Short mmCIF file of C-alpha atoms in Angstrom, two decimals:
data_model
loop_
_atom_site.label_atom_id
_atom_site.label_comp_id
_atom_site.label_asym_id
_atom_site.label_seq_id
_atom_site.Cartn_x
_atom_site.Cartn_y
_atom_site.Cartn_z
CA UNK E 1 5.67 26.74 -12.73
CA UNK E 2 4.78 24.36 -9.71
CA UNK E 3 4.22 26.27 -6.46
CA UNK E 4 4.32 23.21 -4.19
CA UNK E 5 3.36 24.12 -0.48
CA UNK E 6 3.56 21.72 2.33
CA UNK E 7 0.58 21.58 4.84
CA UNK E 8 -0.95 20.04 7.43
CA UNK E 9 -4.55 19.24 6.20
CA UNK E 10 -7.25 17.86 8.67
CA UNK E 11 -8.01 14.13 8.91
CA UNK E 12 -11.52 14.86 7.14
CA UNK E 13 -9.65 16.07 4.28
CA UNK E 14 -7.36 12.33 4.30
CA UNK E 15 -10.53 10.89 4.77
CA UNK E 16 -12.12 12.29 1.66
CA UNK E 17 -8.77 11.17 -0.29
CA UNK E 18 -8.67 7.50 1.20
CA UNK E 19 -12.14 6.34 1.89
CA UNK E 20 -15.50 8.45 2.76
CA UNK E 21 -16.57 10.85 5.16
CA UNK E 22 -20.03 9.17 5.43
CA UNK E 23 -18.70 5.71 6.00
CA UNK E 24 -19.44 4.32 2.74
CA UNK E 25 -17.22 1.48 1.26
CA UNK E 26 -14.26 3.11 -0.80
CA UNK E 27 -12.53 1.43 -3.50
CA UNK E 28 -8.67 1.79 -4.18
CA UNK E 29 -6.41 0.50 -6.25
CA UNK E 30 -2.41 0.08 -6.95
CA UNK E 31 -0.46 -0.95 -9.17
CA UNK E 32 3.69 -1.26 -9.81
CA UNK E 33 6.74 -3.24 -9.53
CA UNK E 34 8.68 -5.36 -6.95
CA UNK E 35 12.50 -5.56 -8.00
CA UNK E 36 15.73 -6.81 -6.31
CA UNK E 37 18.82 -5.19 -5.59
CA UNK E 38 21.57 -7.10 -4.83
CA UNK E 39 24.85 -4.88 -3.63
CA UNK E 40 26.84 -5.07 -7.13
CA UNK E 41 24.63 -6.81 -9.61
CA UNK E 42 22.06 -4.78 -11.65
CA UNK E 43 18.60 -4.53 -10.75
CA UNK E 44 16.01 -7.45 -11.51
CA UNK E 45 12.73 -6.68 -12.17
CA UNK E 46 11.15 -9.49 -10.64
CA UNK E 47 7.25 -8.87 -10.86
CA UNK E 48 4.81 -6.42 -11.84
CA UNK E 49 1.60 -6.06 -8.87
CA UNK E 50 -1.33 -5.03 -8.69
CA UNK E 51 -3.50 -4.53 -6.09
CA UNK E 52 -7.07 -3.65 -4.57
CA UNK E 53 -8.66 -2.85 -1.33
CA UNK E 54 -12.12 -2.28 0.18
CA UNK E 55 -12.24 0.02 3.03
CA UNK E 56 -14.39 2.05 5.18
CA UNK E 57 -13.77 4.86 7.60
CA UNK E 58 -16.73 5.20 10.03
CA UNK E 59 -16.85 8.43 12.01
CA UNK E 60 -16.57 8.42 15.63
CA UNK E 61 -18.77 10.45 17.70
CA UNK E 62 -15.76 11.75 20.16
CA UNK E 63 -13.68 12.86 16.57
CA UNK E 64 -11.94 11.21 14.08
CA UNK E 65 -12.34 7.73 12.08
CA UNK E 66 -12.11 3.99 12.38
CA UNK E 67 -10.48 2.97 9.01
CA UNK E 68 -10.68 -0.47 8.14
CA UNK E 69 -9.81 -2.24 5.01
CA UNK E 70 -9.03 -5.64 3.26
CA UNK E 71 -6.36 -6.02 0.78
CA UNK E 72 -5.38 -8.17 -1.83
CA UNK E 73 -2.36 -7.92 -4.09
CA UNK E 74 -1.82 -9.83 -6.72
CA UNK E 75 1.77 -10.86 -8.66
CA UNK E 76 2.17 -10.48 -12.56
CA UNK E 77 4.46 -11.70 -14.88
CA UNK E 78 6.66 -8.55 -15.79
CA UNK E 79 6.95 -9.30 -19.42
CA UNK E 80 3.20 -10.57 -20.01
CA UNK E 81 0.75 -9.12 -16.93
CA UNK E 82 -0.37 -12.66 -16.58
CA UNK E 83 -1.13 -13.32 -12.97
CA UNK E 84 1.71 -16.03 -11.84
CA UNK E 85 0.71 -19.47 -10.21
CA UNK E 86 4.49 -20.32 -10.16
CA UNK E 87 8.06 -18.19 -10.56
CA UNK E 88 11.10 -18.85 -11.99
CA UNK E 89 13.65 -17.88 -9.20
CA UNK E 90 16.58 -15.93 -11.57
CA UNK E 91 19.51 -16.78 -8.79
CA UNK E 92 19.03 -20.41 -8.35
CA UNK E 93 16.46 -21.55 -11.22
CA UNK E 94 13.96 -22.95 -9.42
CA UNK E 95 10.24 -23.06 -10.07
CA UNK E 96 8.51 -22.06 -6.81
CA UNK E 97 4.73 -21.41 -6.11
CA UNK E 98 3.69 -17.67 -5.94
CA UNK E 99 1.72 -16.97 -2.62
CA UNK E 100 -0.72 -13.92 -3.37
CA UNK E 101 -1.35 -11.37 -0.96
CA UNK E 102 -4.73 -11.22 0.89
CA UNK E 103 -4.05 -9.32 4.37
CA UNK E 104 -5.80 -9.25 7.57
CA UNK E 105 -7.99 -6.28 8.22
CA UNK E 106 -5.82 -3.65 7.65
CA UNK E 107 -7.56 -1.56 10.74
CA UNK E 108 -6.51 2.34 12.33
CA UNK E 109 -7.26 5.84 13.50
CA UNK E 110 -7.20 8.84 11.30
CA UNK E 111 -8.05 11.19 14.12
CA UNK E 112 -4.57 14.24 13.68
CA UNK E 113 -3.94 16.51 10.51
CA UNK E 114 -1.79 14.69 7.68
CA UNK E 115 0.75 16.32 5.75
CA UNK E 116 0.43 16.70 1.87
CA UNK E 117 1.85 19.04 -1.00
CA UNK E 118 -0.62 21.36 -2.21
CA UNK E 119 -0.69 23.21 -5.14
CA UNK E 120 -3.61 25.20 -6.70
CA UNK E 121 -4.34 22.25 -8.77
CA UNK E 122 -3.27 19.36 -6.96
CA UNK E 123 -2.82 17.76 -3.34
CA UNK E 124 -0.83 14.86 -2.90
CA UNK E 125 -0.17 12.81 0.56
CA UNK E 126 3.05 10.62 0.23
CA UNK E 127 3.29 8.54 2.99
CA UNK E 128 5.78 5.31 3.10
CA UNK E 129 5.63 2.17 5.17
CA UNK E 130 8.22 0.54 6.99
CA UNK E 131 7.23 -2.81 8.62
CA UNK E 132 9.16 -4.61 10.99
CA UNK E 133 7.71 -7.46 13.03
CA UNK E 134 8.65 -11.13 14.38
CA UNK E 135 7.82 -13.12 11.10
CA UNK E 136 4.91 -15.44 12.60
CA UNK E 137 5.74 -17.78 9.54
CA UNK E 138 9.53 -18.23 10.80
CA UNK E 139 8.45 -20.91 13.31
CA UNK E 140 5.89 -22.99 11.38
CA UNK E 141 7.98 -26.13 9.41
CA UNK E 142 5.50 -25.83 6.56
CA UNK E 143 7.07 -22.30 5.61
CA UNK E 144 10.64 -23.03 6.74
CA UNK E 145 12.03 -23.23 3.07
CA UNK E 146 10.50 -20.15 1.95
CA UNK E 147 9.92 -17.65 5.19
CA UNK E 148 12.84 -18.80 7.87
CA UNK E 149 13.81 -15.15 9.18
CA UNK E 150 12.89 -14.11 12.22
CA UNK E 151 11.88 -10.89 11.67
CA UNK E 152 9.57 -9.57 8.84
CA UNK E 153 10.80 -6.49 6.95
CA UNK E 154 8.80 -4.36 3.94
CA UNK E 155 8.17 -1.25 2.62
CA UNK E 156 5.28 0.60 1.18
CA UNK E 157 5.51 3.90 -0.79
CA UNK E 158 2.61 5.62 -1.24
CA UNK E 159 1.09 8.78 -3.07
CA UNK E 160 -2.09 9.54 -3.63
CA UNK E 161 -2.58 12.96 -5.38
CA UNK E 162 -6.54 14.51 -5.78
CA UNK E 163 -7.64 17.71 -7.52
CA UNK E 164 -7.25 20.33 -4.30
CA UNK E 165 -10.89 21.67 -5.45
CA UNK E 166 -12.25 18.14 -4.54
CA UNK E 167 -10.49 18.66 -0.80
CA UNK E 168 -12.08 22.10 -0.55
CA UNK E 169 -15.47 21.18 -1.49
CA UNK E 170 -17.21 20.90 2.05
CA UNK E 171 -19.45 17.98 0.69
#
C-alpha cells in the first residue's frame, strides 16, 4: 500500500527536480494530448504534443534561484505522430496552418518551499497553470481570423515525480 504524505519541501529540493542546483543547463521534456470539449458533443482528440525545454536555475547569493527556460512544443498528428504543417479543422473542414509553439523566456523565482506527495519511494510535485492575459495577437489584422479574443486563456497540468532518495541525496 501507498502511504502518500503531503509536504512542503525546500526550493533546493524543486530545484534538483526541475533544473540544477549548480546552474547547469537542464533538459525536460513533455509529452500528451490537446482535446476539445464542446458542452454536449463527445470529446475530440484533436492533437497529440510534444514538447522540450532548456533551462537553467542560477543560485542567488541572497537565497533562492533565477529559473529561466525556453520552450518549444510541437503538434502531432493523433493517429500518425507526424509533426503537422497544416490541420484539418473537424467543425468546419477547413485546412488551416499549424503555428508551433516556441515561447519567450519562460523566466521566475524559486526562492519558498513547494508542496509535493512523498512516499518512501517516490516524490511528485503537481502543479497546474492557469493563464489569463490580454491576447497581444487580438489587435494585429494578420491574426484576426485565427486569434480575435481579447483575452488569452490556457492551462498547464503538470507532474513531475523523482525517486525521494534522489531528493535526499545532499549532492
Amino acid at each position: 500500500m501507498v502511504n502518500l504524505t503531503k509536504k512542503l519541501l525546500e526550493a533546493k529540493d524543486w530545484v534538483k527536480v526541475r533544473a540544477s542546483i549548480d546552474a547547469q543547463q537542464s533538459f525536460l521534456t513533455w509529452q500528451g494530448s490537446v482535446y476539445a470539449f464542446i458542452p454536449g458533443e463527445p470529446k475530440q482528440h484533436l492533437f497529440q504534443i510534444v514538447g522540450m525545454s532548456v533551462a537553467r536555475c542560477i543560485p542567488r547569493s541572497e537565497g533562492g534561484w533565477d529559473f529561466t527556460s525556453r520552450e518549444l512544443t510541437f503538434y502531432l498528428d493523433p493517429e500518425t505522430g507526424e509533426k503537422l504543417d497544416t490541420w484539418k479543422n473537424p467543425w468546419t473542414d477547413e485546412v488551416l496552418p499549424v503555428v508551433h509553439v516556441a515561447n519567450n523566456p519562460v523566466q521566475g523565482l524559486f526562492k519558498r518551499p513547494m508542496p509535493a506527495l512523498v512516499d518512501e519511494e517516490l516524490t511528485t510535485y503537481k502543479f497546474d497553470l492557469f493563464s489569463s492575459y490580454p491576447n497581444p495577437l487580438a489587435d494585429d489584422p494578420k491574426f484576426a481570423e485565427y486569434s480575435p479574443q481579447p483575452l488569452y486563456q490556457a492551462s498547464e497540468l503538470f507532474k513531475l515525480t523523482v525517486p525521494t532518495a534522489d531528493l535526499q541525496n545532499p549532492d
